Amino acid sequence: MTSAVALDNVSRRFNGVAAVDRVSLDIADGEFFSLLGPSGSGKSTCLRLIAGFERPDTGTIRLHGRDTVDLPPYRRDVNTVFQDYALFPHLSLLDNVAYGLMVKGVGRSERMNRARAMLRLVELEDVHNRKPAHLSGGQRQRVALARALVNEPRVLLLDEPLGALDLKLREQMQGELKTLQRRLGITFIFVTHDQGEALSMSDRVAVFNRGRIEQVDNPRQLYLTP
Ligand code: ADP
Ligand code: ADP
């Protein structure tokens, strides 16, 4: 298996307390991998370490075999989707998605083409002129996904991306996310405290508790207490 993200004995402390405590993980290229655990168990910190928003106190993090110690977030080939999608309210959907490409210096016509293709992928092409306020929660989350994917990252980090949606929409989006991930073949690392969500989508799940990983396995092999 080709390794996309590898953590080796990584720790991160805040005020002397380990949020992430000697965590080792090896996530394969193209895997749908979930970090599951209660609030405060270190899942988000782990994701921020992979993104490069935090630095480990000890241990190493490799992306596609490359040590990240000197690699700033914008050079990591990784993008993140959060629960609060933080779309720009004054921009159309198309411009919201194209924005990340402008920052990277991609020319206007290519920006528009790629942003349109991404909106097509999440089935929002016909409403590309709308502003975020005119969308449903599920649609906004799909725009946030399109925006994170337009740069063609090799790894997408998702921090409770469905947490703000109601149950029905959440189940629908679970299916959509899984389909999208399969189609694109990129690595998804998905943070959730919802067992059902982790089990229904993932190739493998890491179960977090108090900053440590208690088990890593595929959904059929996991031992979970309800
Ligand atoms: P989870 O994502 O599982 O809810 P987090 O990674 O957000 O867990 O948090 C793990 C622990 O680390 C919590 O106790 C949290 O309060 C603490 N923590 C996270 N980020 C910081 C920070 N920037 N400063 C201080 N404590 C933090
Ligand atoms: P999550 O939804 O993953 O639990 P949190 O609400 O714990 O996220 O954290 C949100 C932000 O607040 C993060 O940037 C984290 O670093 C910061 N944070 C979390 N816990 C603390 C803390 N105890 N002290 C300071 N900052 C914190």
PDB file of C-alpha atoms and ligand atoms in Angstrom:
ATOM      1  CA  MET A   1       0.000   0.000   0.000  1.00  0.00           C
ATOM      2  CA  THR A   2       1.235   3.480  -0.853  1.00  0.00           C
ATOM      3  CA  SER A   3       1.215   5.690   2.194  1.00  0.00           C
ATOM      4  CA  ALA A   4      -0.599   9.030   1.938  1.00  0.00           C
ATOM      5  CA  VAL A   5      -0.295  10.183   5.537  1.00  0.00           C
ATOM      6  CA  ALA A   6       1.915   8.626   8.175  1.00  0.00           C
ATOM      7  CA  LEU A   7       2.166   9.733  11.797  1.00  0.00           C
ATOM      8  CA  ASP A   8       4.915   8.219  13.863  1.00  0.00           C
ATOM      9  CA  ASN A   9       4.651   8.606  17.622  1.00  0.00           C
ATOM     10  CA  VAL A  10       3.207  12.126  17.378  1.00  0.00           C
ATOM     11  CA  SER A  11       2.384  14.155  20.476  1.00  0.00           C
ATOM     12  CA  ARG A  12       1.007  17.660  20.918  1.00  0.00           C
ATOM     13  CA  ARG A  13       0.545  19.204  24.346  1.00  0.00           C
ATOM     14  CA  PHE A  14      -1.381  22.292  25.422  1.00  0.00           C
ATOM     15  CA  ASN A  15      -0.511  23.722  28.831  1.00  0.00           C
ATOM     16  CA  GLY A  16       1.273  20.510  29.712  1.00  0.00           C
ATOM     17  CA  VAL A  17      -1.683  18.283  28.807  1.00  0.00           C
ATOM     18  CA  ALA A  18      -1.373  15.981  25.786  1.00  0.00           C
ATOM     19  CA  ALA A  19      -4.196  16.622  23.299  1.00  0.00           C
ATOM     20  CA  VAL A  20      -2.548  14.049  21.024  1.00  0.00           C
ATOM     21  CA  ASP A  21      -0.494  11.456  22.855  1.00  0.00           C
ATOM     22  CA  ARG A  22       2.040   9.269  21.005  1.00  0.00           C
ATOM     23  CA  VAL A  23      -0.201   8.632  18.023  1.00  0.00           C
ATOM     24  CA  SER A  24       0.989   6.471  15.122  1.00  0.00           C
ATOM     25  CA  LEU A  25      -1.081   6.013  11.988  1.00  0.00           C
ATOM     26  CA  ASP A  26      -0.526   4.975   8.408  1.00  0.00           C
ATOM     27  CA  ILE A  27      -3.259   6.008   5.996  1.00  0.00           C
ATOM     28  CA  ALA A  28      -3.134   4.585   2.472  1.00  0.00           C
ATOM     29  CA  ASP A  29      -3.425   6.576  -0.711  1.00  0.00           C
ATOM     30  CA  GLY A  30      -7.096   6.608  -1.760  1.00  0.00           C
ATOM     31  CA  GLU A  31      -8.403   5.455   1.580  1.00  0.00           C
ATOM     32  CA  PHE A  32     -11.554   6.802   3.288  1.00  0.00           C
ATOM     33  CA  PHE A  33     -10.237   6.949   6.826  1.00  0.00           C
ATOM     34  CA  SER A  34     -12.181   8.183   9.864  1.00  0.00           C
ATOM     35  CA  LEU A  35     -11.039   9.502  13.217  1.00  0.00           C
ATOM     36  CA  LEU A  36     -13.822   8.587  15.645  1.00  0.00           C
ATOM     37  CA  GLY A  37     -14.081   9.541  19.308  1.00  0.00           C
ATOM     38  CA  PRO A  38     -15.816  11.749  21.878  1.00  0.00           C
ATOM     39  CA  SER A  39     -15.395  15.507  22.049  1.00  0.00           C
ATOM     40  CA  GLY A  40     -11.962  16.468  23.383  1.00  0.00           C
ATOM     41  CA  SER A  41     -10.294  13.178  22.418  1.00  0.00           C
ATOM     42  CA  GLY A  42      -7.771  14.818  20.061  1.00  0.00           C
ATOM     43  CA  LYS A  43      -9.290  14.239  16.629  1.00  0.00           C
ATOM     44  CA  SER A  44      -9.234  17.877  15.466  1.00  0.00           C
ATOM     45  CA  THR A  45      -5.758  18.457  16.803  1.00  0.00           C
ATOM     46  CA  CYS A  46      -4.631  15.427  14.831  1.00  0.00           C
ATOM     47  CA  LEU A  47      -6.202  16.874  11.684  1.00  0.00           C
ATOM     48  CA  ARG A  48      -4.614  20.277  12.277  1.00  0.00           C
ATOM     49  CA  LEU A  49      -1.234  18.604  12.697  1.00  0.00           C
ATOM     50  CA  ILE A  50      -1.646  16.902   9.322  1.00  0.00           C
ATOM     51  CA  ALA A  51      -2.736  20.196   7.736  1.00  0.00           C
ATOM     52  CA  GLY A  52       0.240  21.968   9.283  1.00  0.00           C
ATOM     53  CA  PHE A  53      -1.807  24.440  11.366  1.00  0.00           C
ATOM     54  CA  GLU A  54      -0.185  22.887  14.430  1.00  0.00           C
ATOM     55  CA  ARG A  55       3.294  21.498  14.897  1.00  0.00           C
ATOM     56  CA  PRO A  56       3.965  18.295  16.805  1.00  0.00           C
ATOM     57  CA  ASP A  57       6.028  18.544  19.999  1.00  0.00           C
ATOM     58  CA  THR A  58       7.507  15.147  19.215  1.00  0.00           C
ATOM     59  CA  GLY A  59       7.182  12.568  16.465  1.00  0.00           C
ATOM     60  CA  THR A  60       7.120  12.846  12.688  1.00  0.00           C
ATOM     61  CA  ILE A  61       4.415  13.365  10.093  1.00  0.00           C
ATOM     62  CA  ARG A  62       4.968  12.266   6.510  1.00  0.00           C
ATOM     63  CA  LEU A  63       2.827  13.110   3.493  1.00  0.00           C
ATOM     64  CA  HIS A  64       3.342  10.747   0.572  1.00  0.00           C
ATOM     65  CA  GLY A  65       6.623   9.691   2.085  1.00  0.00           C
ATOM     66  CA  ARG A  66       7.909  13.213   2.610  1.00  0.00           C
ATOM     67  CA  ASP A  67       8.720  14.594   6.056  1.00  0.00           C
ATOM     68  CA  THR A  68       6.569  17.663   6.745  1.00  0.00           C
ATOM     69  CA  VAL A  69       8.776  19.274   9.352  1.00  0.00           C
ATOM     70  CA  ASP A  70       9.717  22.152   7.042  1.00  0.00           C
ATOM     71  CA  LEU A  71       6.587  22.058   4.891  1.00  0.00           C
ATOM     72  CA  PRO A  72       4.171  24.972   5.418  1.00  0.00           C
ATOM     73  CA  PRO A  73       0.401  24.292   5.121  1.00  0.00           C
ATOM     74  CA  TYR A  74       0.048  25.797   1.646  1.00  0.00           C
ATOM     75  CA  ARG A  75       2.666  23.434   0.238  1.00  0.00           C
ATOM     76  CA  ARG A  76       1.113  20.263   1.616  1.00  0.00           C
ATOM     77  CA  ASP A  77      -1.227  19.141  -1.163  1.00  0.00           C
ATOM     78  CA  VAL A  78      -3.895  18.922   1.516  1.00  0.00           C
ATOM     79  CA  ASN A  79      -7.167  20.828   1.899  1.00  0.00           C
ATOM     80  CA  THR A  80      -9.609  21.078   4.764  1.00  0.00           C
ATOM     81  CA  VAL A  81     -13.399  21.306   5.055  1.00  0.00           C
ATOM     82  CA  PHE A  82     -14.795  22.431   8.392  1.00  0.00           C
ATOM     83  CA  GLN A  83     -18.241  22.270   9.942  1.00  0.00           C
ATOM     84  CA  ASP A  84     -18.769  26.019   9.525  1.00  0.00           C
ATOM     85  CA  TYR A  85     -18.152  26.248   5.816  1.00  0.00           C
ATOM     86  CA  ALA A  86     -17.117  29.927   5.933  1.00  0.00           C
ATOM     87  CA  LEU A  87     -18.215  30.773   2.402  1.00  0.00           C
ATOM     88  CA  PHE A  88     -17.817  34.377   1.277  1.00  0.00           C
ATOM     89  CA  PRO A  89     -21.373  35.806   1.527  1.00  0.00           C
ATOM     90  CA  HIS A  90     -20.879  38.526  -1.094  1.00  0.00           C
ATOM     91  CA  LEU A  91     -19.505  36.178  -3.760  1.00  0.00           C
ATOM     92  CA  SER A  92     -21.446  33.902  -6.101  1.00  0.00           C
ATOM     93  CA  LEU A  93     -20.989  30.152  -5.752  1.00  0.00           C
ATOM     94  CA  LEU A  94     -18.757  30.148  -8.802  1.00  0.00           C
ATOM     95  CA  ASP A  95     -16.513  32.874  -7.370  1.00  0.00           C
ATOM     96  CA  ASN A  96     -16.468  31.170  -3.985  1.00  0.00           C
ATOM     97  CA  VAL A  97     -15.114  28.026  -5.597  1.00  0.00           C
ATOM     98  CA  ALA A  98     -12.726  29.883  -7.926  1.00  0.00           C
ATOM     99  CA  TYR A  99     -11.269  31.963  -5.111  1.00  0.00           C
ATOM    100  CA  GLY A 100      -8.649  29.429  -4.032  1.00  0.00           C
ATOM    101  CA  LEU A 101      -7.315  29.280  -7.578  1.00  0.00           C
ATOM    102  CA  MET A 102      -6.943  33.051  -7.764  1.00  0.00           C
ATOM    103  CA  VAL A 103      -4.754  32.934  -4.680  1.00  0.00           C
ATOM    104  CA  LYS A 104      -2.605  30.384  -6.504  1.00  0.00           C
ATOM    105  CA  GLY A 105      -2.296  32.655  -9.528  1.00  0.00           C
ATOM    106  CA  VAL A 106      -4.384  30.591 -11.976  1.00  0.00           C
ATOM    107  CA  GLY A 107      -5.675  32.743 -14.858  1.00  0.00           C
ATOM    108  CA  ARG A 108      -9.316  33.821 -15.037  1.00  0.00           C
ATOM    109  CA  SER A 109     -10.636  31.559 -17.791  1.00  0.00           C
ATOM    110  CA  GLU A 110      -9.010  28.472 -16.326  1.00  0.00           C
ATOM    111  CA  ARG A 111     -10.322  29.435 -12.890  1.00  0.00           C
ATOM    112  CA  MET A 112     -13.852  29.680 -14.183  1.00  0.00           C
ATOM    113  CA  ASN A 113     -13.619  26.396 -16.099  1.00  0.00           C
ATOM    114  CA  ARG A 114     -12.282  24.478 -13.153  1.00  0.00           C
ATOM    115  CA  ALA A 115     -14.741  26.058 -10.700  1.00  0.00           C
ATOM    116  CA  ARG A 116     -17.630  25.209 -13.023  1.00  0.00           C
ATOM    117  CA  ALA A 117     -16.453  21.625 -13.375  1.00  0.00           C
ATOM    118  CA  MET A 118     -16.337  21.319  -9.591  1.00  0.00           C
ATOM    119  CA  LEU A 119     -19.840  22.759  -9.203  1.00  0.00           C
ATOM    120  CA  ARG A 120     -20.996  20.235 -11.815  1.00  0.00           C
ATOM    121  CA  LEU A 121     -19.427  17.461  -9.765  1.00  0.00           C
ATOM    122  CA  VAL A 122     -21.470  18.454  -6.696  1.00  0.00           C
ATOM    123  CA  GLU A 123     -24.544  19.088  -8.871  1.00  0.00           C
ATOM    124  CA  LEU A 124     -24.801  22.831  -8.337  1.00  0.00           C
ATOM    125  CA  GLU A 125     -23.817  24.047 -11.770  1.00  0.00           C
ATOM    126  CA  ASP A 126     -27.269  25.458 -12.613  1.00  0.00           C
ATOM    127  CA  VAL A 127     -27.233  27.727  -9.553  1.00  0.00           C
ATOM    128  CA  HIS A 128     -23.622  28.915  -9.879  1.00  0.00           C
ATOM    129  CA  ASN A 129     -24.675  32.596  -9.874  1.00  0.00           C
ATOM    130  CA  ARG A 130     -26.433  32.457  -6.532  1.00  0.00           C
ATOM    131  CA  LYS A 131     -25.048  33.771  -3.265  1.00  0.00           C
ATOM    132  CA  PRO A 132     -24.570  31.377  -0.339  1.00  0.00           C
ATOM    133  CA  ALA A 133     -27.487  32.889   1.625  1.00  0.00           C
ATOM    134  CA  HIS A 134     -29.892  31.509  -0.974  1.00  0.00           C
ATOM    135  CA  LEU A 135     -28.798  27.914  -0.474  1.00  0.00           C
ATOM    136  CA  SER A 136     -29.817  25.145   1.878  1.00  0.00           C
ATOM    137  CA  GLY A 137     -27.342  23.821   4.451  1.00  0.00           C
ATOM    138  CA  GLY A 138     -26.618  20.772   2.327  1.00  0.00           C
ATOM    139  CA  GLN A 139     -25.989  22.896  -0.750  1.00  0.00           C
ATOM    140  CA  ARG A 140     -23.631  25.157   1.193  1.00  0.00           C
ATOM    141  CA  GLN A 141     -21.704  22.139   2.386  1.00  0.00           C
ATOM    142  CA  ARG A 142     -21.401  20.939  -1.210  1.00  0.00           C
ATOM    143  CA  VAL A 143     -20.007  24.350  -2.234  1.00  0.00           C
ATOM    144  CA  ALA A 144     -17.454  24.095   0.572  1.00  0.00           C
ATOM    145  CA  LEU A 145     -16.474  20.672  -0.755  1.00  0.00           C
ATOM    146  CA  ALA A 146     -16.170  21.969  -4.301  1.00  0.00           C
ATOM    147  CA  ARG A 147     -13.991  24.808  -3.046  1.00  0.00           C
ATOM    148  CA  ALA A 148     -11.719  22.425  -1.165  1.00  0.00           C
ATOM    149  CA  LEU A 149     -11.432  20.105  -4.159  1.00  0.00           C
ATOM    150  CA  VAL A 150     -10.841  22.652  -6.915  1.00  0.00           C
ATOM    151  CA  ASN A 151      -7.120  22.817  -6.119  1.00  0.00           C
ATOM    152  CA  GLU A 152      -6.947  19.074  -6.695  1.00  0.00           C
ATOM    153  CA  PRO A 153      -5.463  18.176  -3.318  1.00  0.00           C
ATOM    154  CA  ARG A 154      -4.262  14.612  -2.896  1.00  0.00           C
ATOM    155  CA  VAL A 155      -5.661  14.529   0.627  1.00  0.00           C
ATOM    156  CA  LEU A 156      -8.909  16.065   1.898  1.00  0.00           C
ATOM    157  CA  LEU A 157      -9.344  16.601   5.634  1.00  0.00           C
ATOM    158  CA  LEU A 158     -12.947  16.851   6.819  1.00  0.00           C
ATOM    159  CA  ASP A 159     -13.666  18.049  10.367  1.00  0.00           C
ATOM    160  CA  GLU A 160     -17.259  17.117  11.292  1.00  0.00           C
ATOM    161  CA  PRO A 161     -18.375  18.485   7.916  1.00  0.00           C
ATOM    162  CA  LEU A 162     -21.937  17.199   8.319  1.00  0.00           C
ATOM    163  CA  GLY A 163     -22.350  18.226  11.950  1.00  0.00           C
ATOM    164  CA  ALA A 164     -24.563  21.224  11.206  1.00  0.00           C
ATOM    165  CA  LEU A 165     -27.014  19.303   9.020  1.00  0.00           C
ATOM    166  CA  ASP A 166     -30.237  17.603  10.080  1.00  0.00           C
ATOM    167  CA  LEU A 167     -30.337  13.819  10.156  1.00  0.00           C
ATOM    168  CA  LYS A 168     -31.977  13.208   6.798  1.00  0.00           C
ATOM    169  CA  LEU A 169     -29.642  15.517   4.928  1.00  0.00           C
ATOM    170  CA  ARG A 170     -26.685  14.120   6.802  1.00  0.00           C
ATOM    171  CA  GLU A 171     -27.467  10.609   5.628  1.00  0.00           C
ATOM    172  CA  GLN A 172     -27.862  11.811   2.067  1.00  0.00           C
ATOM    173  CA  MET A 173     -24.555  13.697   2.232  1.00  0.00           C
ATOM    174  CA  GLN A 174     -22.799  10.632   3.668  1.00  0.00           C
ATOM    175  CA  GLY A 175     -23.680   8.770   0.501  1.00  0.00           C
ATOM    176  CA  GLU A 176     -22.641  11.691  -1.690  1.00  0.00           C
ATOM    177  CA  LEU A 177     -19.295  12.087   0.050  1.00  0.00           C
ATOM    178  CA  LYS A 178     -18.527   8.414  -0.287  1.00  0.00           C
ATOM    179  CA  THR A 179     -19.415   8.427  -3.991  1.00  0.00           C
ATOM    180  CA  LEU A 180     -17.327  11.536  -4.608  1.00  0.00           C
ATOM    181  CA  GLN A 181     -14.338  10.092  -2.798  1.00  0.00           C
ATOM    182  CA  ARG A 182     -14.529   6.860  -4.805  1.00  0.00           C
ATOM    183  CA  ARG A 183     -14.856   8.734  -8.066  1.00  0.00           C
ATOM    184  CA  LEU A 184     -11.919  11.065  -7.404  1.00  0.00           C
ATOM    185  CA  GLY A 185      -9.785   8.392  -5.752  1.00  0.00           C
ATOM    186  CA  ILE A 186      -8.254  10.849  -3.299  1.00  0.00           C
ATOM    187  CA  THR A 187      -7.575  10.211   0.368  1.00  0.00           C
ATOM    188  CA  PHE A 188     -10.290  11.418   2.760  1.00  0.00           C
ATOM    189  CA  ILE A 189      -9.580  11.798   6.475  1.00  0.00           C
ATOM    190  CA  PHE A 190     -12.888  12.307   8.188  1.00  0.00           C
ATOM    191  CA  VAL A 191     -13.360  13.449  11.804  1.00  0.00           C
ATOM    192  CA  THR A 192     -16.593  12.539  13.558  1.00  0.00           C
ATOM    193  CA  HIS A 193     -17.991  11.643  16.972  1.00  0.00           C
ATOM    194  CA  ASP A 194     -20.839   9.729  15.279  1.00  0.00           C
ATOM    195  CA  GLN A 195     -20.221   5.969  15.178  1.00  0.00           C
ATOM    196  CA  GLY A 196     -22.861   5.281  12.543  1.00  0.00           C
ATOM    197  CA  GLU A 197     -21.354   7.902  10.277  1.00  0.00           C
ATOM    198  CA  ALA A 198     -17.831   6.516  10.635  1.00  0.00           C
ATOM    199  CA  LEU A 199     -18.950   2.930  10.139  1.00  0.00           C
ATOM    200  CA  SER A 200     -21.096   3.606   7.081  1.00  0.00           C
ATOM    201  CA  MET A 201     -18.476   5.473   5.062  1.00  0.00           C
ATOM    202  CA  SER A 202     -15.004   4.374   6.041  1.00  0.00           C
ATOM    203  CA  ASP A 203     -12.517   1.853   4.749  1.00  0.00           C
ATOM    204  CA  ARG A 204     -10.894   2.041   8.181  1.00  0.00           C
ATOM    205  CA  VAL A 205     -11.578   3.828  11.447  1.00  0.00           C
ATOM    206  CA  ALA A 206      -9.205   4.951  14.199  1.00  0.00           C
ATOM    207  CA  VAL A 207     -10.927   5.128  17.587  1.00  0.00           C
ATOM    208  CA  PHE A 208      -9.622   7.998  19.739  1.00  0.00           C
ATOM    209  CA  ASN A 209      -9.864   8.330  23.490  1.00  0.00           C
ATOM    210  CA  ARG A 210      -8.041  10.955  25.579  1.00  0.00           C
ATOM    211  CA  GLY A 211      -5.529  11.727  22.879  1.00  0.00           C
ATOM    212  CA  ARG A 212      -4.657   8.123  22.166  1.00  0.00           C
ATOM    213  CA  ILE A 213      -5.704   5.666  19.486  1.00  0.00           C
ATOM    214  CA  GLU A 214      -7.366   2.632  21.018  1.00  0.00           C
ATOM    215  CA  GLN A 215      -7.865   0.616  17.826  1.00  0.00           C
ATOM    216  CA  VAL A 216      -7.625   0.928  14.060  1.00  0.00           C
ATOM    217  CA  ASP A 217      -9.621  -1.411  11.877  1.00  0.00           C
ATOM    218  CA  ASN A 218     -12.201  -1.744   9.144  1.00  0.00           C
ATOM    219  CA  PRO A 219     -15.829  -1.239  10.210  1.00  0.00           C
ATOM    220  CA  ARG A 220     -16.600  -4.976  10.363  1.00  0.00           C
ATOM    221  CA  GLN A 221     -13.685  -5.764  12.658  1.00  0.00           C
ATOM    222  CA  LEU A 222     -14.070  -2.853  15.090  1.00  0.00           C
ATOM    223  CA  TYR A 223     -15.164  -3.547  18.615  1.00  0.00           C
ATOM    224  CA  LEU A 224     -17.333  -0.651  19.741  1.00  0.00           C
ATOM    225  CA  THR A 225     -19.429  -0.166  22.829  1.00  0.00           C
ATOM    226  CA  PRO A 226     -22.668   1.636  21.999  1.00  0.00           C
TER     227      PRO A 226
HETATM  228  P1  ADP B   1     -11.736  16.693  19.433  1.00  0.00           P
HETATM  229  O1  ADP B   1     -11.500  17.134  18.062  1.00  0.00           O
HETATM  230  O2  ADP B   1     -11.676  15.201  19.595  1.00  0.00           O
HETATM  231  O3  ADP B   1     -12.983  17.265  20.024  1.00  0.00           O
HETATM  232  P2  ADP B   1      -9.551  18.405  20.101  1.00  0.00           P
HETATM  233  O4  ADP B   1      -8.394  17.942  19.318  1.00  0.00           O
HETATM  234  O5  ADP B   1     -10.295  19.602  19.620  1.00  0.00           O
HETATM  235  O6  ADP B   1     -10.530  17.179  20.353  1.00  0.00           O
HETATM  236  O7  ADP B   1      -9.074  18.707  21.574  1.00  0.00           O
HETATM  237  C1  ADP B   1      -8.319  17.789  22.360  1.00  0.00           C
HETATM  238  C2  ADP B   1      -7.946  18.468  23.663  1.00  0.00           C
HETATM  239  O8  ADP B   1      -6.989  19.468  23.416  1.00  0.00           O
HETATM  240  C3  ADP B   1      -9.104  19.139  24.360  1.00  0.00           C
HETATM  241  O9  ADP B   1      -8.922  18.988  25.736  1.00  0.00           O
HETATM  242  C4  ADP B   1      -8.953  20.591  23.932  1.00  0.00           C
HETATM  243  O10 ADP B   1      -9.518  21.467  24.874  1.00  0.00           O
HETATM  244  C5  ADP B   1      -7.457  20.738  23.872  1.00  0.00           C
HETATM  245  N1  ADP B   1      -7.040  21.759  22.895  1.00  0.00           N
HETATM  246  C6  ADP B   1      -7.190  21.690  21.553  1.00  0.00           C
HETATM  247  N2  ADP B   1      -6.687  22.790  20.955  1.00  0.00           N
HETATM  248  C7  ADP B   1      -6.206  23.564  21.974  1.00  0.00           C
HETATM  249  C8  ADP B   1      -5.560  24.824  22.011  1.00  0.00           C
HETATM  250  N3  ADP B   1      -5.298  25.537  20.897  1.00  0.00           N
HETATM  251  N4  ADP B   1      -5.205  25.328  23.212  1.00  0.00           N
HETATM  252  C9  ADP B   1      -5.444  24.631  24.336  1.00  0.00           C
HETATM  253  N5  ADP B   1      -6.053  23.430  24.372  1.00  0.00           N
HETATM  254  C10 ADP B   1      -6.424  22.901  23.204  1.00  0.00           C
HETATM  255  P1  ADP B   2     -13.763  20.623  18.079  1.00  0.00           P
HETATM  256  O1  ADP B   2     -15.053  20.984  17.443  1.00  0.00           O
HETATM  257  O2  ADP B   2     -12.863  19.846  17.234  1.00  0.00           O
HETATM  258  O3  ADP B   2     -13.898  20.023  19.460  1.00  0.00           O
HETATM  259  P2  ADP B   2     -12.895  22.878  19.528  1.00  0.00           P
HETATM  260  O4  ADP B   2     -14.180  23.597  19.661  1.00  0.00           O
HETATM  261  O5  ADP B   2     -12.377  22.020  20.619  1.00  0.00           O
HETATM  262  O6  ADP B   2     -12.995  21.991  18.220  1.00  0.00           O
HETATM  263  O7  ADP B   2     -11.752  23.860  19.096  1.00  0.00           O
HETATM  264  C1  ADP B   2     -11.948  24.903  18.201  1.00  0.00           C
HETATM  265  C2  ADP B   2     -10.724  25.801  18.242  1.00  0.00           C
HETATM  266  O8  ADP B   2     -10.448  26.230  19.574  1.00  0.00           O
HETATM  267  C3  ADP B   2      -9.463  25.114  17.769  1.00  0.00           C
HETATM  268  O9  ADP B   2      -8.733  26.018  16.965  1.00  0.00           O
HETATM  269  C4  ADP B   2      -8.694  24.770  19.026  1.00  0.00           C
HETATM  270  O10 ADP B   2      -7.292  24.852  18.806  1.00  0.00           O
HETATM  271  C5  ADP B   2      -9.145  25.836  19.980  1.00  0.00           C
HETATM  272  N1  ADP B   2      -9.249  25.287  21.346  1.00  0.00           N
HETATM  273  C6  ADP B   2      -9.862  24.141  21.708  1.00  0.00           C
HETATM  274  N2  ADP B   2      -9.767  23.940  23.013  1.00  0.00           N
HETATM  275  C7  ADP B   2      -9.085  25.001  23.510  1.00  0.00           C
HETATM  276  C8  ADP B   2      -8.651  25.379  24.801  1.00  0.00           C
HETATM  277  N3  ADP B   2      -8.896  24.629  25.884  1.00  0.00           N
HETATM  278  N4  ADP B   2      -7.975  26.535  24.926  1.00  0.00           N
HETATM  279  C9  ADP B   2      -7.711  27.281  23.857  1.00  0.00           C
HETATM  280  N5  ADP B   2      -8.084  26.980  22.598  1.00  0.00           N
HETATM  281  C10 ADP B   2      -8.757  25.854  22.436  1.00  0.00           C
END
